[in-house]
Structure formats: structure tokens, C-alpha cells
């Protein structure tokens, strides 16, 4: 680090503090400053906006905003779990429990804390808040002993907390002081609709309730007593009654403060002491606190300019306030608020309202007195028009002749605002302040796909709310530049995998030859290639399930499928018989041992609860398999893109904690779905209780027993990019569980790309988990039965591929080392290690 | 593809296997003795048209390449997927998926790597190789 460097200290390693560091590094500030960051939390900065995902599968690491060594790698000292306790402005030092550290410039990025109303009893054990990872850990722990939960506060965060409690299987209620939910964002009509929707989800809503005190309960741990002496009991209480700026450091060092808190800053993010800046939720600008991350990021940018001004002598942009428009999905309910949504800050404003009590949708437009501009909007139940309205609002676009057409349901010719109608200045991503012009600029300098644009502009890497809009802008602009957005599978087919799948099903095409004849690209040979052939083989198998070793299908398969074994690095194969659920009789174990002994196979227990026999020569496979088949084994499809294993724990049959027969269910599932060819391999897990010994939450399909049935998790992944599965449905009985898995899997088979695991598919699925739940659980597309029927076809046509091949001399002909010579491949050389053979 | 589609046999040709041993649009392995010693070869068979196994009088294509994959150092080439890239028939190694041109053994991913090839053809139902 530069000896001349000034000392810059940043207090707070939250979202905005981290963004500031990113900006500083990007702008080369480390050449001028030696930077130290203090964070009171033990975790490095993480994505607080997506905090709730901590309960649905993400962990601290995946929420973190940087890699673990990123600060150090950039020469920045990050001191976590070390709070600054005072600022000594006279000495130019900050104070922590470990000592005093001098600064030349200081930035306050301390954020805010959840406000807990000073009600008697609000400090009881089990009264918690919802702001940090540690808070969530505390809630999770408390929930283990609890069956009921209450959230105090029916605002945005309160509803998010309520959703989390529901996800932890608590009977949940929300208590709000105001007459309606989300009083800041919605009016009474919208609030009423929101209440109906949320109550329909089984969350109780109590409005106009002021809690007087909290005391011991009768049926639950706590009893809340309200102003009218009504009571509500719960085992766990989460306060979400607003946030307050963490401004005590500033207050104690006599910086200028707002009347109701917050550190006053100017347009350059400077506090009343020019050596000190403030950014994020702790800062008060023009008498406002901004409780969202986008304005905080803008402040971070301005603060960077301010900190660099002495060196680059550039004035930079100033902070001019920020738009507080929000779009969210709370407990699956869309809520959107834009600008002056209540219409009470714009003199002469006029309102259009549309309410559909059947579909439970409410839309409201607030327009300027002359009817030309949109000044605000409110949406409950459907955010479909949010992006369009936001563009009218933030870019001051002229409203159409009939503004109401923007909120009326699909009237013919209702104007939609395509990406081409947006001006260059239109903000596409407000979190990272990326305009349409910025996006066009990256496209003009060579970016040619969405991923690159995201990487270069950071658009859509904040709250993610702009993802759909960004995608349409990028695709539109690429097309305008004559770049065909190419979704072709390979040079032989100008279709996606999904497109080919539909063609195969609709036209009933049963061979690769017919498919490439009718729908392939005319090339001299039209043979296909190693990309389209296995993909089509998989589609044909998912649809018709004819044996892959049939003559028409054989040339399509990867070597593993052709020989129904996994090729190893020396050209030999491994043999993995199915061991459903990992349960195996001693007799069968003996057979595996005998066979391995006889053919001198290396033997290993796999990570999938079965036994792999390695080192079989091509010509040995039929003999090995006929012995295994005789002993009652069947193929394990270890070679196929299809169901691998259903991992199980021992469950209620032995384990003192098991609440359901997890082995039984695992075996049932494994037998049901074995042989289902899919875009990529599929792995399941079934655990007998929440201790989760089968690691079901790391699988494509995870099933965890509850007292009442099964919880279903989907789209988990181990491997290269681990992903926690998401809770999909709860307390299912056996039949419903299987019905949902049938539908889920077939929907995946139909729509995923080639070699796309469920996790990646899910991440690319527009509409996300909610959409998936609508399709699979609520059957919104009306295809549920069809998916089930299709699955039944696959199940009914299942046959063990090895059993099918073993009696067919035609099929076995290929299992010869050489067509004209019976000697084994002399180049396969093995050596002994730990008592077994391995490739030399 | 004149060498590979040869139909006229000379005296140096030796019989290899029967036409029925071939797998349409795919490969099989064979063992031959050459002047330089024994060799493991991969025979690929492409009946004309992707879906019409060649009639006896039908033109079809046969290719013989090294069975040895120099990248994996294993004898596996015959077990790769046959396809065409830019109109040229190729085989993809089953281990690390490099493509080799059937006509001359050239590896498409690495100019320096080329598999040996041998003239191969049909005499009646007999597959013949010149080695
Ligand atoms: C044998 C086994 C390792 C072992 O000795 O335990 C194994 C071996 C292979 N794995 Fe695996 N995986 C094995 C369990 C796993 C697991 C653990 C599990 O299933 O619980 C994982 C992580 C879980 C997951 O998939 O989500 C795993 C993640 C992978 C991946 C990465 C997948 C991903 O989505 O990131 C690959 C590569 C791929 O599929 O593209 C892979 C690929 C492979 C291949 C097929 C690589 C190859 O092309 O040669 C290996 C050959 C298998 C063979 O020859 O039989 N294997 N592999 C395990 C077989 C389990 C079984 O009984 O079928
Ligand atoms: C559940 C939840 C959901 C949200 N959803 C959204 C959303 O959808 N959209 C949106 O825009 N915003 C959302 N927010 C708000 C958003 O997270 C905040 O606006 C943002 O985190 C503010 O960033 P910040 O850096 O100012 O504060 P923070 O992220 O709170 O960071 C401040 C950090 O400073 C530390 N600190 C405080 N005092 C000290 C000290 N003396 N010494 C050292 N460290 C200190 C704190 O421990 C904290 O880690 C959500 C917030 C929550 C809790
Ligand atoms: S998950 Fe539960 S039931 Fe299964 S073995 Fe572990 S503790 Fe026992
Ligand atoms: S608006 Fe939040 S990521 Fe783009």
C-alpha cells in the first residue's frame, strides 16, 4: 500500500458499504487511500434484500456479495465482528474494543436497526427481529420449539417475515397498528384485497391492533394484550414495526442530525464535518431517509466521486434523491407502488381505478391535473403492467389518449410499451442505475448476449426486479442490430431442445432419421452430431420409451448408453446395478462380491448409496450382467441421463426420530421413475425427519417426512454449483406427493434445455418458483393430467435395458473386443493398489 | 471421399468381417496385421441417407481409422458418435469428445493430431481392408 496514502475508514459492511468499496476499487481509489472497513456483523457483506432466501435454501456464503478473499485480494483491510463504538473527531480517530484507529476520511454506512416498540414484555425470550443472518438463525432456533408465530407490523418487511414463519411450519398471524396492511404502499381498497389474499393463504391478519403488553401465555409461550383487552397467543414474536437509522455514532460526535434521526448529508454525501461522509439508510437527505438499496447505491457512487475529487479534480454527479417505486411479491401476492401512489402529494392529481374482486386484482393510476403524465400508480394482485407504468412515470412519457387503457384488462389494442418505445435515458435497472443507453453502449462495443451485458453493466444483479425488462431490451436491441438471437441446438437443427420435443410429440416422430429429414438443416450428410443425437435420443425415450439398444436408436447414444455402462479412462467400463433406496439384502451383497471377485473388478461404495464395480472389459459386460440379472439385480442407469438414485435415511423403521417410512418411500419413488430419460440426470433424496440424514435438500427432488406427511423440495444440486432445493409443497400424503413429482418431472422433461439440471432450469425459468408452483400445484396451464398421463406411459413401458438386451444376440454382437478376433484389448494394463486393481 | 468409397478390390486387400457385423451410422473395432505390426482399427459404416441401410447395389460409405485415441491413450474410437460437421463426416471420441474427420483422420480441435486411415470397401457382403 502506498505510504503517502490517506487513511479511509468505512464503518459498516452492509449492502451500501460494500457497494462503496466496489465503486472505489473500480475507480482506482486504492492508489490514494489505505482503506479499512469495520463490520459489526460476523459475516462479510451479504444480500440483505434476499435475506429470506436463507430460509429457503441459501446460506451465508451464497448470499455473500463477494468472494471470501476479495477484500484482501484488493488490498483492503476488512475487520469483521468489530463495531466502532465512538468517533473522536478532534483526534481524527475511531474507537473500537480493540483500540483507536486514525482516519483522514470517514464514511458512515451503518444502515438501520429494526424498531421494537417499547411495550412491556417486548424484551422477553422469543421476541425477535428480522434484519440480519444472526436474527434469522435465532428465529430458526426458536421455531424448532414453537408451533405458532406472530409478526408485529404489516408492512413490507413484516409480510416477508410472516412468509418466513409460515415456511418454518408455524401457524402465523400478522398484527398491524394501522387499519390496513402495507399502509405506506396501498390504499384502503388495495389493503382490503391484500388482506383477503393473505388470509386465504392461512395467515391471520389483525389490523387496528395496538399491543399494550406481552406476558406469559396459557396455551403458548407469550400472550399479547391489545388496547381493547383482546389477546393473541404465540410461541414466537417477530417485531417488524419499521426501521430507524443507526446514527448514534454521529449523534455522540455532534454531527448535524435530522429531527427524527438520520445523519444529515448534502448532495455530495458530506455530513456537517467535511472529513466525514454518510451513505445508505443511515443518511438523511433533504429530510428523507431512503429505505431501499437502489438509492443507497446511488449515494455510494456519489460518495466515490466525492472521495476522489481531490485527486481527479472531477466534480462528479450529485445525489438528487431517488425513486422509491417498488414491486414485490409477498406471500405470493404481487404488490407494486410507483411514485405518488396515494395521489396526495400532487395538487390536482386525478385517479383511475380498476378493481376485479373475482380475480382479486386492483390497479390504480394517478395522473397529473392535465392528464398527460403519470405521477403514481398502485397495483395489488398482478404486477403485469408495473414495468410499463414505471417507464411512463420515470421517463415522463406522454400518456396515451385513454390512460385507463393501461390498467383495464386486455382490451384490444391496449398500448404496450415495447422496448423500442423507451428513450435512451430510460432507467432499466434502478439498483445499478443502468439506462437503456448504457445497455446499447455495451452492445455496440461487442457484447452479444444477456450474460455479457449483465456482467458489464451489473444490470439485474441487485434486487432482480428488472430481469424481464432487461431481457426484452437486450433481445430487441440485438435484433435491431441484425444479430439473430440464435437458439439452435446445433448446426443440424434450428430448434431448441424444447422446440424439438414439441415437434416429436405433436407429429409422433419416432426416429432420428425422420426428424432430421423433416426438420433438420439440409447439409450434405445430415448425420447429426454428438450434440443433437443424444439430445434427440433422450427426447424420443422420454416420449416413447423404446429400448435405446434398438437398431434405430443405437447410433444416437453416447458410448455409455450404447454399452449400458460407464466408460472409464482406460476404455473399460464400470457396472452399477440399481440398489433402490440404498437398501440391499445380505444375499445380494454376497452376489456383488462374488461377481466382483470373479471378474477382478475394483469395488467401491458410491456417493449415491450403491456399489460400483470398475474395470469391466467391453466383452465381459454381458456375462457380468447375466449373473447380476439372475440374482435379481437390474440396471442402475448410472450411464444415462435419467434417474440415478433415491438416497434414503433409515427412517421410522429403525431411527428413534423418524416420523415416516423414508426407505419405503425412497424405494417406491426409485421404482416409479427409474428409466425416465430426461434432459440431465436426476437425483432424489428422502429423509425420515428434519434432521435430514439423506441430504434431500441437495437433490433435484427432495422429500422430507413431517408429522403429517411429506414436504417436497425441488431443484437442489450438489456438484459444481451447489444449490439448496426450495420448499415446494408441504404436508403431502403419499398420492399427492407422487402426483406433484409426476407433473414436476414431466414439465422439466418438456421444457428444459439439453444437459440442464433442474437447478439451472429453475434459475432460468421466467416466473421462478411461483410460476412452477402455479403450473404444478394449481395446474394453471391445465396440463396437469396430460403430464401425469405421459409419466404413466413411461412407467408402463419400463423395462430393464440389460434384461432386454441380454437375450438378443443381435444386440450383444457389439460387445466384442474385435469383430474379427476374440483376444481382449492387450493395451488395458492394470496394477494393484490397496488389494484391488486399477488402471496402470 | 474417393478412397474410402472404393469398390474395386486389388490383391493386397484382406477380408475383415461380414456386412452384417457393421453397425449403420456407427463403428466397430477390428484387429489387423500390417507391415508395421498389429493395429486396432475402427470401421465406420454410413449407409446412404440417414435412415436407409444400404442395399447391396446401393452406394454406401465405409471408413477405417485408428481405434486408438491419442488424447486418452485408450482404444475407444470405434465407440464414438458418428456425425457430420460442416458437411464432413466425423467421429467424436467417447472420452474427451475431440472430433476426427472420417475421410483422413484429421482432428478438428488440434491440427497436429491425425489418426491413421486405411482403404476399406465391400466385396459382395464381405468387408475388405487394404493393409
Ligand atoms: C461413481 C460416482 C463417484 C463415487 O465413486 O462415489 C460418480 C462418478 C461419476 N460422476 Fe458423479 N458420481 C457419483 C456421485 C455424484 C454425486 C453424489 C450424489 O449423487 O449424491 C454428485 C453430486 C450431486 C449432484 O449431482 O447434484 C455428483 C456430481 C457429478 C457431476 C456434477 C453435476 C452437476 O450438476 O454439477 C458430474 C458431471 C456431469 O454430470 O456433467 C458427474 C459425473 C460423474 C461421471 C459420470 C464422470 C464421467 O463422465 O466419467 C463419473 C462416472 C461414474 C462411473 O463411471 O460409474 N458427477 N456425482 C458416484 C455415483 C453415484 C451413483 O451411485 O450413481
Ligand atoms: C428482509 C429484508 C428485505 C428487504 N427487501 C428489500 C427490497 O426488496 N428492495 C430494497 O431495495 N431493499 C430491501 N431491503 C432493504 C435493504 O436491505 C437496505 O436498504 C440495505 O441493506 C441498506 O444498506 P445499508 O448498507 O445502508 O445498511 P445495512 O445493509 O443494514 O448495513 C449496515 C451494516 O453496518 C453495520 N454497522 C452498524 N453500526 C456499526 C458500527 N458502529 N460499527 C461497525 N458496523 C456497524 C451493521 O451491522 C450492518 O451490517 C430489505 C431489507 C430486509 C431486512
Ligand atoms: S433423517 Fe431423521 S429419521 Fe432419518 S436417520 Fe436422520 S434422524 Fe433418523
Ligand atoms: S432494478 Fe434491482 S437489479 Fe435491476
JSON list of N, CA, C and O in Angstrom, two decimals, chain A residues 344-361:
[
{"chain": "A", "resi": 344, "resn": "UNK", "atom": "N", "xyz": [-51.64, 11.99, -3.02]},
{"chain": "A", "resi": 344, "resn": "UNK", "atom": "CA", "xyz": [-51.86, 13.07, -2.05]},
{"chain": "A", "resi": 344, "resn": "UNK", "atom": "C", "xyz": [-50.70, 14.05, -1.99]},
{"chain": "A", "resi": 344, "resn": "UNK", "atom": "O", "xyz": [-50.66, 14.92, -1.14]},
{"chain": "A", "resi": 345, "resn": "UNK", "atom": "N", "xyz": [-49.74, 13.89, -2.89]},
{"chain": "A", "resi": 345, "resn": "UNK", "atom": "CA", "xyz": [-48.61, 14.84, -2.90]},
{"chain": "A", "resi": 345, "resn": "UNK", "atom": "C", "xyz": [-48.59, 15.68, -4.15]},
{"chain": "A", "resi": 345, "resn": "UNK", "atom": "O", "xyz": [-47.69, 16.47, -4.37]},
{"chain": "A", "resi": 346, "resn": "UNK", "atom": "N", "xyz": [-49.56, 15.47, -5.05]},
{"chain": "A", "resi": 346, "resn": "UNK", "atom": "CA", "xyz": [-49.58, 16.17, -6.32]},
{"chain": "A", "resi": 346, "resn": "UNK", "atom": "C", "xyz": [-50.88, 16.97, -6.42]},
{"chain": "A", "resi": 346, "resn": "UNK", "atom": "O", "xyz": [-51.95, 16.36, -6.55]},
{"chain": "A", "resi": 347, "resn": "UNK", "atom": "N", "xyz": [-50.78, 18.28, -6.34]},
{"chain": "A", "resi": 347, "resn": "UNK", "atom": "CA", "xyz": [-52.01, 19.07, -6.40]},
{"chain": "A", "resi": 347, "resn": "UNK", "atom": "C", "xyz": [-52.78, 18.79, -7.69]},
{"chain": "A", "resi": 347, "resn": "UNK", "atom": "O", "xyz": [-52.18, 18.73, -8.76]},
{"chain": "A", "resi": 348, "resn": "UNK", "atom": "N", "xyz": [-54.05, 18.61, -7.56]},
{"chain": "A", "resi": 348, "resn": "UNK", "atom": "CA", "xyz": [-54.90, 18.44, -8.74]},
{"chain": "A", "resi": 348, "resn": "UNK", "atom": "C", "xyz": [-54.82, 17.08, -9.40]},
{"chain": "A", "resi": 348, "resn": "UNK", "atom": "O", "xyz": [-55.39, 16.87, -10.47]},
{"chain": "A", "resi": 349, "resn": "UNK", "atom": "N", "xyz": [-54.12, 16.15, -8.76]},
{"chain": "A", "resi": 349, "resn": "UNK", "atom": "CA", "xyz": [-53.96, 14.83, -9.38]},
{"chain": "A", "resi": 349, "resn": "UNK", "atom": "C", "xyz": [-55.31, 14.14, -9.54]},
{"chain": "A", "resi": 349, "resn": "UNK", "atom": "O", "xyz": [-56.22, 14.31, -8.73]},
{"chain": "A", "resi": 350, "resn": "UNK", "atom": "N", "xyz": [-55.43, 13.36, -10.62]},
{"chain": "A", "resi": 350, "resn": "UNK", "atom": "CA", "xyz": [-56.66, 12.62, -10.89]},
{"chain": "A", "resi": 350, "resn": "UNK", "atom": "C", "xyz": [-56.38, 11.12, -10.82]},
{"chain": "A", "resi": 350, "resn": "UNK", "atom": "O", "xyz": [-55.25, 10.70, -11.07]},
{"chain": "A", "resi": 351, "resn": "UNK", "atom": "N", "xyz": [-57.42, 10.38, -10.55]},
{"chain": "A", "resi": 351, "resn": "UNK", "atom": "CA", "xyz": [-57.19, 8.96, -10.32]},
{"chain": "A", "resi": 351, "resn": "UNK", "atom": "C", "xyz": [-58.06, 8.09, -11.22]},
{"chain": "A", "resi": 351, "resn": "UNK", "atom": "O", "xyz": [-59.21, 8.40, -11.48]},
{"chain": "A", "resi": 352, "resn": "UNK", "atom": "N", "xyz": [-57.47, 7.02, -11.74]},
{"chain": "A", "resi": 352, "resn": "UNK", "atom": "CA", "xyz": [-58.23, 5.94, -12.39]},
{"chain": "A", "resi": 352, "resn": "UNK", "atom": "C", "xyz": [-58.08, 4.71, -11.52]},
{"chain": "A", "resi": 352, "resn": "UNK", "atom": "O", "xyz": [-56.99, 4.40, -11.07]},
{"chain": "A", "resi": 353, "resn": "UNK", "atom": "N", "xyz": [-59.19, 3.99, -11.33]},
{"chain": "A", "resi": 353, "resn": "UNK", "atom": "CA", "xyz": [-59.11, 2.78, -10.51]},
{"chain": "A", "resi": 353, "resn": "UNK", "atom": "C", "xyz": [-59.77, 1.63, -11.22]},
{"chain": "A", "resi": 353, "resn": "UNK", "atom": "O", "xyz": [-60.78, 1.79, -11.88]},
{"chain": "A", "resi": 354, "resn": "UNK", "atom": "N", "xyz": [-59.20, 0.45, -11.05]},
{"chain": "A", "resi": 354, "resn": "UNK", "atom": "CA", "xyz": [-59.84, -0.75, -11.60]},
{"chain": "A", "resi": 354, "resn": "UNK", "atom": "C", "xyz": [-59.77, -1.83, -10.54]},
{"chain": "A", "resi": 354, "resn": "UNK", "atom": "O", "xyz": [-58.69, -2.15, -10.03]},
{"chain": "A", "resi": 355, "resn": "UNK", "atom": "N", "xyz": [-60.93, -2.38, -10.18]},
{"chain": "A", "resi": 355, "resn": "UNK", "atom": "CA", "xyz": [-60.96, -3.43, -9.15]},
{"chain": "A", "resi": 355, "resn": "UNK", "atom": "C", "xyz": [-61.72, -4.63, -9.69]},
{"chain": "A", "resi": 355, "resn": "UNK", "atom": "O", "xyz": [-62.83, -4.50, -10.20]},
{"chain": "A", "resi": 356, "resn": "UNK", "atom": "N", "xyz": [-61.10, -5.81, -9.61]},
{"chain": "A", "resi": 356, "resn": "UNK", "atom": "CA", "xyz": [-61.76, -7.05, -10.02]},
{"chain": "A", "resi": 356, "resn": "UNK", "atom": "C", "xyz": [-61.76, -7.96, -8.81]},
{"chain": "A", "resi": 356, "resn": "UNK", "atom": "O", "xyz": [-60.72, -8.51, -8.44]},
{"chain": "A", "resi": 357, "resn": "UNK", "atom": "N", "xyz": [-62.93, -8.09, -8.17]},
{"chain": "A", "resi": 357, "resn": "UNK", "atom": "CA", "xyz": [-62.96, -8.86, -6.92]},
{"chain": "A", "resi": 357, "resn": "UNK", "atom": "C", "xyz": [-62.94, -10.36, -7.17]},
{"chain": "A", "resi": 357, "resn": "UNK", "atom": "O", "xyz": [-62.64, -11.13, -6.26]},
{"chain": "A", "resi": 358, "resn": "UNK", "atom": "N", "xyz": [-63.28, -10.75, -8.39]},
{"chain": "A", "resi": 358, "resn": "UNK", "atom": "CA", "xyz": [-63.23, -12.19, -8.70]},
{"chain": "A", "resi": 358, "resn": "UNK", "atom": "C", "xyz": [-61.77, -12.61, -8.87]},
{"chain": "A", "resi": 358, "resn": "UNK", "atom": "O", "xyz": [-61.27, -13.51, -8.21]},
{"chain": "A", "resi": 359, "resn": "UNK", "atom": "N", "xyz": [-61.09, -11.92, -9.76]},
{"chain": "A", "resi": 359, "resn": "UNK", "atom": "CA", "xyz": [-59.67, -12.25, -9.99]},
{"chain": "A", "resi": 359, "resn": "UNK", "atom": "C", "xyz": [-58.78, -11.67, -8.90]},
{"chain": "A", "resi": 359, "resn": "UNK", "atom": "O", "xyz": [-57.57, -11.91, -8.89]},
{"chain": "A", "resi": 360, "resn": "UNK", "atom": "N", "xyz": [-59.36, -10.87, -8.04]},
{"chain": "A", "resi": 360, "resn": "UNK", "atom": "CA", "xyz": [-58.62, -10.23, -6.96]},
{"chain": "A", "resi": 360, "resn": "UNK", "atom": "C", "xyz": [-57.43, -9.42, -7.47]},
{"chain": "A", "resi": 360, "resn": "UNK", "atom": "O", "xyz": [-56.28, -9.69, -7.16]},
{"chain": "A", "resi": 361, "resn": "UNK", "atom": "N", "xyz": [-57.79, -8.46, -8.31]},
{"chain": "A", "resi": 361, "resn": "UNK", "atom": "CA", "xyz": [-56.76, -7.55, -8.82]},
{"chain": "A", "resi": 361, "resn": "UNK", "atom": "C", "xyz": [-57.23, -6.12, -8.63]},
{"chain": "A", "resi": 361, "resn": "UNK", "atom": "O", "xyz": [-58.41, -5.82, -8.82]}
]
